[in-house]
PDB file of C-alpha atoms in Angstrom:
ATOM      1  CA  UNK A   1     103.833 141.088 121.477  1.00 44.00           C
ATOM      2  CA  UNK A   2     100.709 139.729 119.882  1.00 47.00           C
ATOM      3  CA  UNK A   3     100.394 137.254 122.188  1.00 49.00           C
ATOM      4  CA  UNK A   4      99.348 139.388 125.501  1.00 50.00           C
ATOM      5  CA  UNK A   5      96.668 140.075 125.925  1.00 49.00           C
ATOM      6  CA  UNK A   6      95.783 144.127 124.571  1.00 52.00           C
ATOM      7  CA  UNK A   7      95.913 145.330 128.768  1.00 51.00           C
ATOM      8  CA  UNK A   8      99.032 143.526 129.767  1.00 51.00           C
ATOM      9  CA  UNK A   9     100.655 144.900 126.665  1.00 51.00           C
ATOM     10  CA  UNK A  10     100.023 148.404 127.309  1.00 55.00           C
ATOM     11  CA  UNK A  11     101.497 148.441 130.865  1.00 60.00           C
ATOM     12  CA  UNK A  12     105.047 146.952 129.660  1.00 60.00           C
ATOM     13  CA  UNK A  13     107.489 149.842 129.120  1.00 67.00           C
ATOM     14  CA  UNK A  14     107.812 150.800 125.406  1.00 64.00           C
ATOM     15  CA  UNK A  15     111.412 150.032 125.603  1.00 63.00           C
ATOM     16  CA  UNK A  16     110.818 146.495 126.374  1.00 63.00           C
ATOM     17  CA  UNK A  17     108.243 146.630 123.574  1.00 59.00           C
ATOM     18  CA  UNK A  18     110.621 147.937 121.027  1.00 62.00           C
ATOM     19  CA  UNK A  19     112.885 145.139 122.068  1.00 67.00           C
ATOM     20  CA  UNK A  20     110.995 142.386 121.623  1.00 59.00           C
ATOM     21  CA  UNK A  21     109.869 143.246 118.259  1.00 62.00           C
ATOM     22  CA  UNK A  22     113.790 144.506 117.337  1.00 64.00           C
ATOM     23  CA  UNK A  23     114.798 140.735 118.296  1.00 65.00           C
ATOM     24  CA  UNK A  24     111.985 138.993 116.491  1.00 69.00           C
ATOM     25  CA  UNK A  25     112.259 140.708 113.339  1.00 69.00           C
ATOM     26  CA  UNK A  26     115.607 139.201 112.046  1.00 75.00           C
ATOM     27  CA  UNK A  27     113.679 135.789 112.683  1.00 73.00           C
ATOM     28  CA  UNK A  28     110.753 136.589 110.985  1.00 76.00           C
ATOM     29  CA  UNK A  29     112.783 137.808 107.980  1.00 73.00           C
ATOM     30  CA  UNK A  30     114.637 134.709 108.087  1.00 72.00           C
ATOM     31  CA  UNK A  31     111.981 132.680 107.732  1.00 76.00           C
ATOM     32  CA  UNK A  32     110.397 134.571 105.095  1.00 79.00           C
ATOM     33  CA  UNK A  33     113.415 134.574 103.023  1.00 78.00           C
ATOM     34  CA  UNK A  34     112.732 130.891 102.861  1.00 75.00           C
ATOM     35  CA  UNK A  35     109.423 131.067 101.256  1.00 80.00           C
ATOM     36  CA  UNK A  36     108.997 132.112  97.070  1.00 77.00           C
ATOM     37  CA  UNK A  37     108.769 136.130  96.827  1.00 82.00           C
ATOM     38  CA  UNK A  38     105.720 135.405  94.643  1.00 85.00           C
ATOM     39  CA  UNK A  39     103.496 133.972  97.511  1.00 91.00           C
ATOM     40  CA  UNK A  40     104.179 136.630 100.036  1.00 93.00           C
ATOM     41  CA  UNK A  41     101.756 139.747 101.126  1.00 93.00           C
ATOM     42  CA  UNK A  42     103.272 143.084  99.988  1.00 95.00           C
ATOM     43  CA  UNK A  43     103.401 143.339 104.249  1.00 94.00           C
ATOM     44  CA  UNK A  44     105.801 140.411 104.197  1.00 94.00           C
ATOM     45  CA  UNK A  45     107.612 141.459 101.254  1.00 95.00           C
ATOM     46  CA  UNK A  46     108.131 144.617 103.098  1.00 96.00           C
ATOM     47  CA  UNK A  47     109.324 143.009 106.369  1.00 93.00           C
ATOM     48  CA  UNK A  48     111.536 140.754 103.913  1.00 94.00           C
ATOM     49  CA  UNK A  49     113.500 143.660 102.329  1.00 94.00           C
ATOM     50  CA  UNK A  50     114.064 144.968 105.073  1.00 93.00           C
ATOM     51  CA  UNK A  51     110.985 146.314 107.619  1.00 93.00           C
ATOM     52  CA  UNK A  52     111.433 150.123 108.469  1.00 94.00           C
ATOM     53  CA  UNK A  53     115.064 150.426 107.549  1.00 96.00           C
ATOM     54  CA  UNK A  54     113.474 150.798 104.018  1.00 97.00           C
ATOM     55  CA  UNK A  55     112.284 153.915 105.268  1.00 97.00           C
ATOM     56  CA  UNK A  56     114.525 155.560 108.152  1.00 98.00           C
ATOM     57  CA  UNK A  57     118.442 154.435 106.484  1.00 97.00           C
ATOM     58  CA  UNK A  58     120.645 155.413 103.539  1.00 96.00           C
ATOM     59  CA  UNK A  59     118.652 158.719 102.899  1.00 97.00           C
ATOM     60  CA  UNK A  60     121.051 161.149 102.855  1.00 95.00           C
ATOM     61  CA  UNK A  61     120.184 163.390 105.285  1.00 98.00           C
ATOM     62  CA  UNK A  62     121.763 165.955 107.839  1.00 98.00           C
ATOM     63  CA  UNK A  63     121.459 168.180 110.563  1.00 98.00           C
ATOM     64  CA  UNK A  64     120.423 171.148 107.989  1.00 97.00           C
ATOM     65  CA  UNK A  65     117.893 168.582 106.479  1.00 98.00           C
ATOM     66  CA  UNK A  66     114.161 169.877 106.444  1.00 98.00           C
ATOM     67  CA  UNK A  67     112.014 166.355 107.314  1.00 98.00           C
ATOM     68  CA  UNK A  68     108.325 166.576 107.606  1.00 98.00           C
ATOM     69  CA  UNK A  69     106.151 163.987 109.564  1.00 98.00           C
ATOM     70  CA  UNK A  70     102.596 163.830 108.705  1.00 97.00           C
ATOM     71  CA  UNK A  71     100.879 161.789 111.255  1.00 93.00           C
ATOM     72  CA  UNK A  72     103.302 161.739 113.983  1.00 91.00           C
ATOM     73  CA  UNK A  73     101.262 159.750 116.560  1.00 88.00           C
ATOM     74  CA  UNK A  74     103.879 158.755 119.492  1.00 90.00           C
ATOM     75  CA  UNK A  75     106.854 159.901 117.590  1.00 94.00           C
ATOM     76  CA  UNK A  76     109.275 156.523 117.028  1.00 94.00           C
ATOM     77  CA  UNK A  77     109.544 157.634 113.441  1.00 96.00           C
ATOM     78  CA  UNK A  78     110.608 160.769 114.507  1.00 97.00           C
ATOM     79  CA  UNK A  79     113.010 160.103 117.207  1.00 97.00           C
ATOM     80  CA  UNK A  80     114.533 157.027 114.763  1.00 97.00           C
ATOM     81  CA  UNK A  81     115.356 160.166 112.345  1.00 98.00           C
ATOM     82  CA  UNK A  82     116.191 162.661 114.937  1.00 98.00           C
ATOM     83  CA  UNK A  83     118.932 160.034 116.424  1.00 97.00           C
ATOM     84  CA  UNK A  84     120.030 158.962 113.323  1.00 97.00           C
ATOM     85  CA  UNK A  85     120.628 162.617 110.922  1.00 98.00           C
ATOM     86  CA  UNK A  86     119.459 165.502 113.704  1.00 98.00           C
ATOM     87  CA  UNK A  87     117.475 166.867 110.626  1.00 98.00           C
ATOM     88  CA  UNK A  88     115.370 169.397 111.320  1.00 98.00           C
ATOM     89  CA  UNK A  89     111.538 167.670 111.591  1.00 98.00           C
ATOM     90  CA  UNK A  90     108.415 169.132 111.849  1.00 98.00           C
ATOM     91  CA  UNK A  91     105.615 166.746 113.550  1.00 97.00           C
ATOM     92  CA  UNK A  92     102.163 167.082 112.070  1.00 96.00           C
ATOM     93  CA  UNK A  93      99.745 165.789 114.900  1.00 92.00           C
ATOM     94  CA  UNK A  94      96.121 166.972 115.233  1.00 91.00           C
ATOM     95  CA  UNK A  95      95.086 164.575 117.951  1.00 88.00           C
ATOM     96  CA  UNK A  96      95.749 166.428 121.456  1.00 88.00           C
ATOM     97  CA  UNK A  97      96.166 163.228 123.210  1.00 85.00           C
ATOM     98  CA  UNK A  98      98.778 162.271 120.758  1.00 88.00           C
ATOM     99  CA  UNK A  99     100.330 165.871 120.706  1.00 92.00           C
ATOM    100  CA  UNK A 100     100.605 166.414 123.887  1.00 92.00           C
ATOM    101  CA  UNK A 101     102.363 163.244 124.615  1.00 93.00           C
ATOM    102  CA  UNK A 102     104.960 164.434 121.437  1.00 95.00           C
ATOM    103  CA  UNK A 103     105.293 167.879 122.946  1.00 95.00           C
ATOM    104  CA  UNK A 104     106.962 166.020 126.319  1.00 95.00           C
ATOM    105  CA  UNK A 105     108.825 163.003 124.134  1.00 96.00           C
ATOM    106  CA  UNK A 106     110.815 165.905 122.263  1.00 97.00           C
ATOM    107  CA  UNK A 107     110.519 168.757 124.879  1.00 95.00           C
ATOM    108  CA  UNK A 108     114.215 168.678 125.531  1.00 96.00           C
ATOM    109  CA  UNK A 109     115.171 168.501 121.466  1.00 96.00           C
ATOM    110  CA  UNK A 110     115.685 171.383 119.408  1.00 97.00           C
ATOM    111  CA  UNK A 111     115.411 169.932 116.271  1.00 98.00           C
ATOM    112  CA  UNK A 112     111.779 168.630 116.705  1.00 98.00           C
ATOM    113  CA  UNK A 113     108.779 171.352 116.285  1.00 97.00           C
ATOM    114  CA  UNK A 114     105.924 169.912 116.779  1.00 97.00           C
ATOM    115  CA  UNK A 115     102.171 171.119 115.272  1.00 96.00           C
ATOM    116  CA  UNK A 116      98.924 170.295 116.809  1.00 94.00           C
ATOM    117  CA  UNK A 117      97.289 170.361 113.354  1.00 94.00           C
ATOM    118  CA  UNK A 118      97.223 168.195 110.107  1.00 93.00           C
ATOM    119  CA  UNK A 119      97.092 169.882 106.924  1.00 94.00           C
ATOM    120  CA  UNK A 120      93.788 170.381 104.260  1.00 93.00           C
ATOM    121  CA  UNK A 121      93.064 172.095 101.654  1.00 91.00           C
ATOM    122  CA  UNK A 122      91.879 174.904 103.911  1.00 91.00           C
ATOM    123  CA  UNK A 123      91.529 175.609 107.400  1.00 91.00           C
ATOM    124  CA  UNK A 124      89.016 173.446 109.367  1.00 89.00           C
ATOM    125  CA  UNK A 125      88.090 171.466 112.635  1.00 86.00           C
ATOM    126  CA  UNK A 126      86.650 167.657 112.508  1.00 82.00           C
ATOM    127  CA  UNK A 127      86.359 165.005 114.497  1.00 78.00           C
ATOM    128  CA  UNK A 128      88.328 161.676 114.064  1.00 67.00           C
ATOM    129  CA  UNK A 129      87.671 158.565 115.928  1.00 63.00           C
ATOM    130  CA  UNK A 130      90.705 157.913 118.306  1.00 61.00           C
ATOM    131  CA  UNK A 131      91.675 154.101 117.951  1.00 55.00           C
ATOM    132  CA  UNK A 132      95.528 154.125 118.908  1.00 51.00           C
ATOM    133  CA  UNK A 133      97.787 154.119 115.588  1.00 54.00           C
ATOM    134  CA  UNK A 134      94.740 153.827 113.329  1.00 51.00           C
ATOM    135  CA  UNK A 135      92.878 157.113 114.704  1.00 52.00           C
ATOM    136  CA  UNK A 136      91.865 159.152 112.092  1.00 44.00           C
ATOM    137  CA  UNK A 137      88.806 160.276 110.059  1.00 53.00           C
ATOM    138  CA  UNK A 138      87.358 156.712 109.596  1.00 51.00           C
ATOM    139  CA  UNK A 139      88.367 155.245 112.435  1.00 46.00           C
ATOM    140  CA  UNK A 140      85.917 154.491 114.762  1.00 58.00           C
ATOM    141  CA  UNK A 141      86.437 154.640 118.718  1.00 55.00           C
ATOM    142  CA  UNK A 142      85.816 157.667 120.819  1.00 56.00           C
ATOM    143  CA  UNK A 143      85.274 161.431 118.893  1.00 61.00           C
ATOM    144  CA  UNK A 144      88.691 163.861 119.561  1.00 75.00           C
ATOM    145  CA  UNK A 145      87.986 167.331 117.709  1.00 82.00           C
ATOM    146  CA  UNK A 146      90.998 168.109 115.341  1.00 85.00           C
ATOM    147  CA  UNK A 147      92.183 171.104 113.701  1.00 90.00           C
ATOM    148  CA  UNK A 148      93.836 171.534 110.019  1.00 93.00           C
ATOM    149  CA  UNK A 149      95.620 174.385 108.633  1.00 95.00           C
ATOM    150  CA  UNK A 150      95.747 175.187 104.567  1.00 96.00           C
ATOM    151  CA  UNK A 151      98.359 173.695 102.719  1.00 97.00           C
ATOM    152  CA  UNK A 152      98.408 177.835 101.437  1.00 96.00           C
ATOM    153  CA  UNK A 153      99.802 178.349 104.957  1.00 97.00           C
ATOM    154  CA  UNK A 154     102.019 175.438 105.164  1.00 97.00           C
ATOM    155  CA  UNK A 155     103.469 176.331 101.873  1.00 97.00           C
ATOM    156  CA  UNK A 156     104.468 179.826 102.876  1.00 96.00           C
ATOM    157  CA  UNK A 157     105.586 178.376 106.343  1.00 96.00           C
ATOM    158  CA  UNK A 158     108.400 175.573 105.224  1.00 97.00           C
ATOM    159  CA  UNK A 159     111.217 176.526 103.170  1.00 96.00           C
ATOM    160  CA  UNK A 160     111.853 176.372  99.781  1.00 95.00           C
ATOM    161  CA  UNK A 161     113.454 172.740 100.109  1.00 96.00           C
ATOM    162  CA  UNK A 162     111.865 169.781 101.872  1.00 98.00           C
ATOM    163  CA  UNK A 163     114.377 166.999 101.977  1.00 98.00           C
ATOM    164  CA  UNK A 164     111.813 164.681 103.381  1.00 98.00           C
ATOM    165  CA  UNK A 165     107.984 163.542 104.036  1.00 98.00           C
ATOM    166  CA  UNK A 166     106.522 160.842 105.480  1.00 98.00           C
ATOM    167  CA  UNK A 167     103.066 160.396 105.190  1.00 97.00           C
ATOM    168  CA  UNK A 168     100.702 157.848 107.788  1.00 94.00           C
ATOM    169  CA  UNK A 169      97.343 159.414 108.354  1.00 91.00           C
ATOM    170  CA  UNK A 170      95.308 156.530 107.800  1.00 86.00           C
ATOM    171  CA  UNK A 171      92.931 157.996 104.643  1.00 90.00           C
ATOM    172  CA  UNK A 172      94.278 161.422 105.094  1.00 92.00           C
ATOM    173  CA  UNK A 173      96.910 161.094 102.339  1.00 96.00           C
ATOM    174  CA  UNK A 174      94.105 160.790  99.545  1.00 96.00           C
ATOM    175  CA  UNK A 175      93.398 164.713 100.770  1.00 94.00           C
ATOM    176  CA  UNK A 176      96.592 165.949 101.370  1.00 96.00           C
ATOM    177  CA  UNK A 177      98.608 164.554  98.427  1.00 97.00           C
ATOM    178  CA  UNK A 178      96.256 166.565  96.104  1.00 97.00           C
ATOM    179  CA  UNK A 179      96.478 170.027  98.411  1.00 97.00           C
ATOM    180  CA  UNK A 180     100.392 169.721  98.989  1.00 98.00           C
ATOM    181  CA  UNK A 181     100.527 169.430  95.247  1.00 97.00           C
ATOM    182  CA  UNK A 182      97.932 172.248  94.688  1.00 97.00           C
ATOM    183  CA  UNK A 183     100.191 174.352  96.460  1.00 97.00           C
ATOM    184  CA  UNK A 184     103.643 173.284  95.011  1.00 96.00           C
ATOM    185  CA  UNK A 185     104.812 171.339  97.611  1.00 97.00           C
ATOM    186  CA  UNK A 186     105.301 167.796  96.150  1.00 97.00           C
ATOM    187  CA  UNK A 187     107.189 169.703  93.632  1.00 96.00           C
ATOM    188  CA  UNK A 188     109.940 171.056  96.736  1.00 97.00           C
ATOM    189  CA  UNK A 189     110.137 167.826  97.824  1.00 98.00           C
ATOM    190  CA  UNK A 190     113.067 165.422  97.531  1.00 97.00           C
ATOM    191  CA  UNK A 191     111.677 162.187  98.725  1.00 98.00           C
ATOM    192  CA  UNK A 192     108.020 160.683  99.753  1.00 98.00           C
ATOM    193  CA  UNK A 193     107.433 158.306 101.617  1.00 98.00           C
ATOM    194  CA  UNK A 194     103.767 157.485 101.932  1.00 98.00           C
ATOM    195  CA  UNK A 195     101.362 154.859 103.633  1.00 96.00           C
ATOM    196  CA  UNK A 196      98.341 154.554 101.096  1.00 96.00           C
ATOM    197  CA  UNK A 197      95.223 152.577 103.181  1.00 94.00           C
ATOM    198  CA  UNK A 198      92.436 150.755 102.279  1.00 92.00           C
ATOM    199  CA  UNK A 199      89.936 153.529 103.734  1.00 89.00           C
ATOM    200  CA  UNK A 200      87.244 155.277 101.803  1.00 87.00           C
ATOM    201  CA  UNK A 201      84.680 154.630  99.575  1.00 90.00           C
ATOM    202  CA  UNK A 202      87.329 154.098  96.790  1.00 95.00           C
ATOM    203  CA  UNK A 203      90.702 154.080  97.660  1.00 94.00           C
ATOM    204  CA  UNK A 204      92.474 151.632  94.754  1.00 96.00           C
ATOM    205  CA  UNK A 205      90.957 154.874  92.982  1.00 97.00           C
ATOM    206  CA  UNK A 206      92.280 157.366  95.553  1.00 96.00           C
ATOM    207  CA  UNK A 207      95.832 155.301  95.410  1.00 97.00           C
ATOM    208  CA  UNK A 208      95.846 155.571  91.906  1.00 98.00           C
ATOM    209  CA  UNK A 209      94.590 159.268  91.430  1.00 98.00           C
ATOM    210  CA  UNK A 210      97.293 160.212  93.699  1.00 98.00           C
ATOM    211  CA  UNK A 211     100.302 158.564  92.531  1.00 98.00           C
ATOM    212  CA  UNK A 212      99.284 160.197  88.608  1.00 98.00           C
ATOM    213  CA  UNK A 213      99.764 163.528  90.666  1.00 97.00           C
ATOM    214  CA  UNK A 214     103.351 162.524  92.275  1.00 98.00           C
ATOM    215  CA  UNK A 215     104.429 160.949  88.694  1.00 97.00           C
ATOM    216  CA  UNK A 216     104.594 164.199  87.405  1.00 96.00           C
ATOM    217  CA  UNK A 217     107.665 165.207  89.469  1.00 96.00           C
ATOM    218  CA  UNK A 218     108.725 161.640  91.290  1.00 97.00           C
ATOM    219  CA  UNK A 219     110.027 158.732  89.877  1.00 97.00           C
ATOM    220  CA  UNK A 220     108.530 155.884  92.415  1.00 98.00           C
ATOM    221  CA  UNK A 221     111.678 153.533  93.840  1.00 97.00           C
ATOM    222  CA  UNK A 222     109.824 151.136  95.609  1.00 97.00           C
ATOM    223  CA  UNK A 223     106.665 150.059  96.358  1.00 97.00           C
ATOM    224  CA  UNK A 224     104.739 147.315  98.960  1.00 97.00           C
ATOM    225  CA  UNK A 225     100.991 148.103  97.417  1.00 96.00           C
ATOM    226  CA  UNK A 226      98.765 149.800 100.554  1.00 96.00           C
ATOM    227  CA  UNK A 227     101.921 149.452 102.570  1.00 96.00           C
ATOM    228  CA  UNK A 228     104.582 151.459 101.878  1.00 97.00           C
ATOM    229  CA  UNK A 229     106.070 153.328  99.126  1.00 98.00           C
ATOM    230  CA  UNK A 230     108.825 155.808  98.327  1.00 98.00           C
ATOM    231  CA  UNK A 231     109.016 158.763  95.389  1.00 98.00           C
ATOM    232  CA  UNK A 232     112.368 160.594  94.875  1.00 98.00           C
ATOM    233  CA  UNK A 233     112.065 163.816  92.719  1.00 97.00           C
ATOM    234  CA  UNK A 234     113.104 163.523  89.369  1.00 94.00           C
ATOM    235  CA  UNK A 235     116.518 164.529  88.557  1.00 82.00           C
ATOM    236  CA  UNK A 236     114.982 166.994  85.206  1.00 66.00           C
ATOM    237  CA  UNK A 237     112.653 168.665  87.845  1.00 61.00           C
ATOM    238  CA  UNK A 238     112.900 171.358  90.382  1.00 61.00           C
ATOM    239  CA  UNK A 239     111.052 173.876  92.168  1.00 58.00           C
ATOM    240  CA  UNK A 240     109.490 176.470  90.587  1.00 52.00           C
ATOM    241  CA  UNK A 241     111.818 179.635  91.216  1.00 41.00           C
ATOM    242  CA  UNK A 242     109.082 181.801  92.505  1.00 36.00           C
ATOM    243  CA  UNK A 243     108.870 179.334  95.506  1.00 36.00           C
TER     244      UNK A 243
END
């Protein structure tokens, strides 16, 4: 509802939220649909195709499914693939405010472990800046003091399959990509899904250092540059056997 003011629009229920945008979006695509692909932003080519069914249908999951969230902030990705496959998800969220309001969304669901921690390259605390759905390390707003745990730690903690990831950390992937793959984990992973953002001091660089690392195992399907993108393992690759 971009045109309420920011107050009004945080004391309307999300529901009512979710349905306005749910019953603009067909409109929006619509009208897109009547411009040339070549002139639209990859954001509109992204809402075009088909907005975040791109990244929540058709993606062969189950209940058994392993799914891990990195950046879970209020949890609609979450719940969309909790409703939709009952996988099994674990919710990476380092931002109390934000985990504690994830911890009483899924209190009542099995399937949904949540973590109060993102994942580094080794243990740590920091401080992000906390500015809604773009809190993170270079986000500015007030300071919330965060805590990470190795991607060592992770790797010995998740199975030897991950079926999914989805990545929105807003600059954390151009750290994490490079420690999950460190630690074999891109390699046990079916598909990617990741957010790249224009954060950093360099981050075409970051982008592109990153995706060399998931080429080596994932073929990339799709991707809406600094939007979203998805990587499904290659069918000639698995895990190593010692994981």
């Amino acid at each position: 509802m971009s045109f309420l003011k920011p107050r009004v629009k945080a004391s309307l229920p999300e529901k009512l939220i979710s349905r306005y945008r749910s019953a603009r979006r067909p409109v929006r695509r619509a009208a897109l649909r009547l411009r040339p692909y070549s002139t639209l932003s990859p954001i509109e080519r992204y809402r075009r195709d088909g907005y975040n069914d791109l990244i929540t249908k058709n993606l062969e999951l189950n209940a058994e499914s392993v799914v891990l969230d990195f950046g879970g902030y209020v949890g609609n990705y979450t719940a969309t693939i909790s409703d939709r496959y009952q996988s099994q998800i674990h919710v990476f969220e380092p931002v109390p405010e934000f985990s504690t309001a994830l911890h009483a969304r899924f209190m009542n669901r099995a399937n949904v472990t949540i973590h109060e921690y993102g994942i580094a390259d080794v243990d740590d605390v920091r401080t992000f800046g906390v500015s809604a759905d773009g809190t993170g390390a270079f986000a500015e707003g007030a300071g919330a003091s965060v805590s990470f745990r190795s991607a060592d730690y992770l790797a010995e903690a998740m199975p030897p399959l991950i079926d999914l990831m989805a990545m929105n950390i807003e600059g954390g992937e151009y750290e994490l990509i490079p420690a999950l793959d460190h630690v074999g984990l891109l390699a046990r992973t079916n598909r990617i899904f990741v957010q790249f953002h224009r954060v950093g001091p360099d981050p075409i660089g970051d982008r592109a250092s990153c995706r060399h690392l998931l080429e080596a195992t994932h073929t990339c399907i799709w991707s809406y540059d600094f939007v979203w993108e998805a990587w499904v393992r290659k069918t000639n690759h698995h895990p190593i056997s010692s994981v």
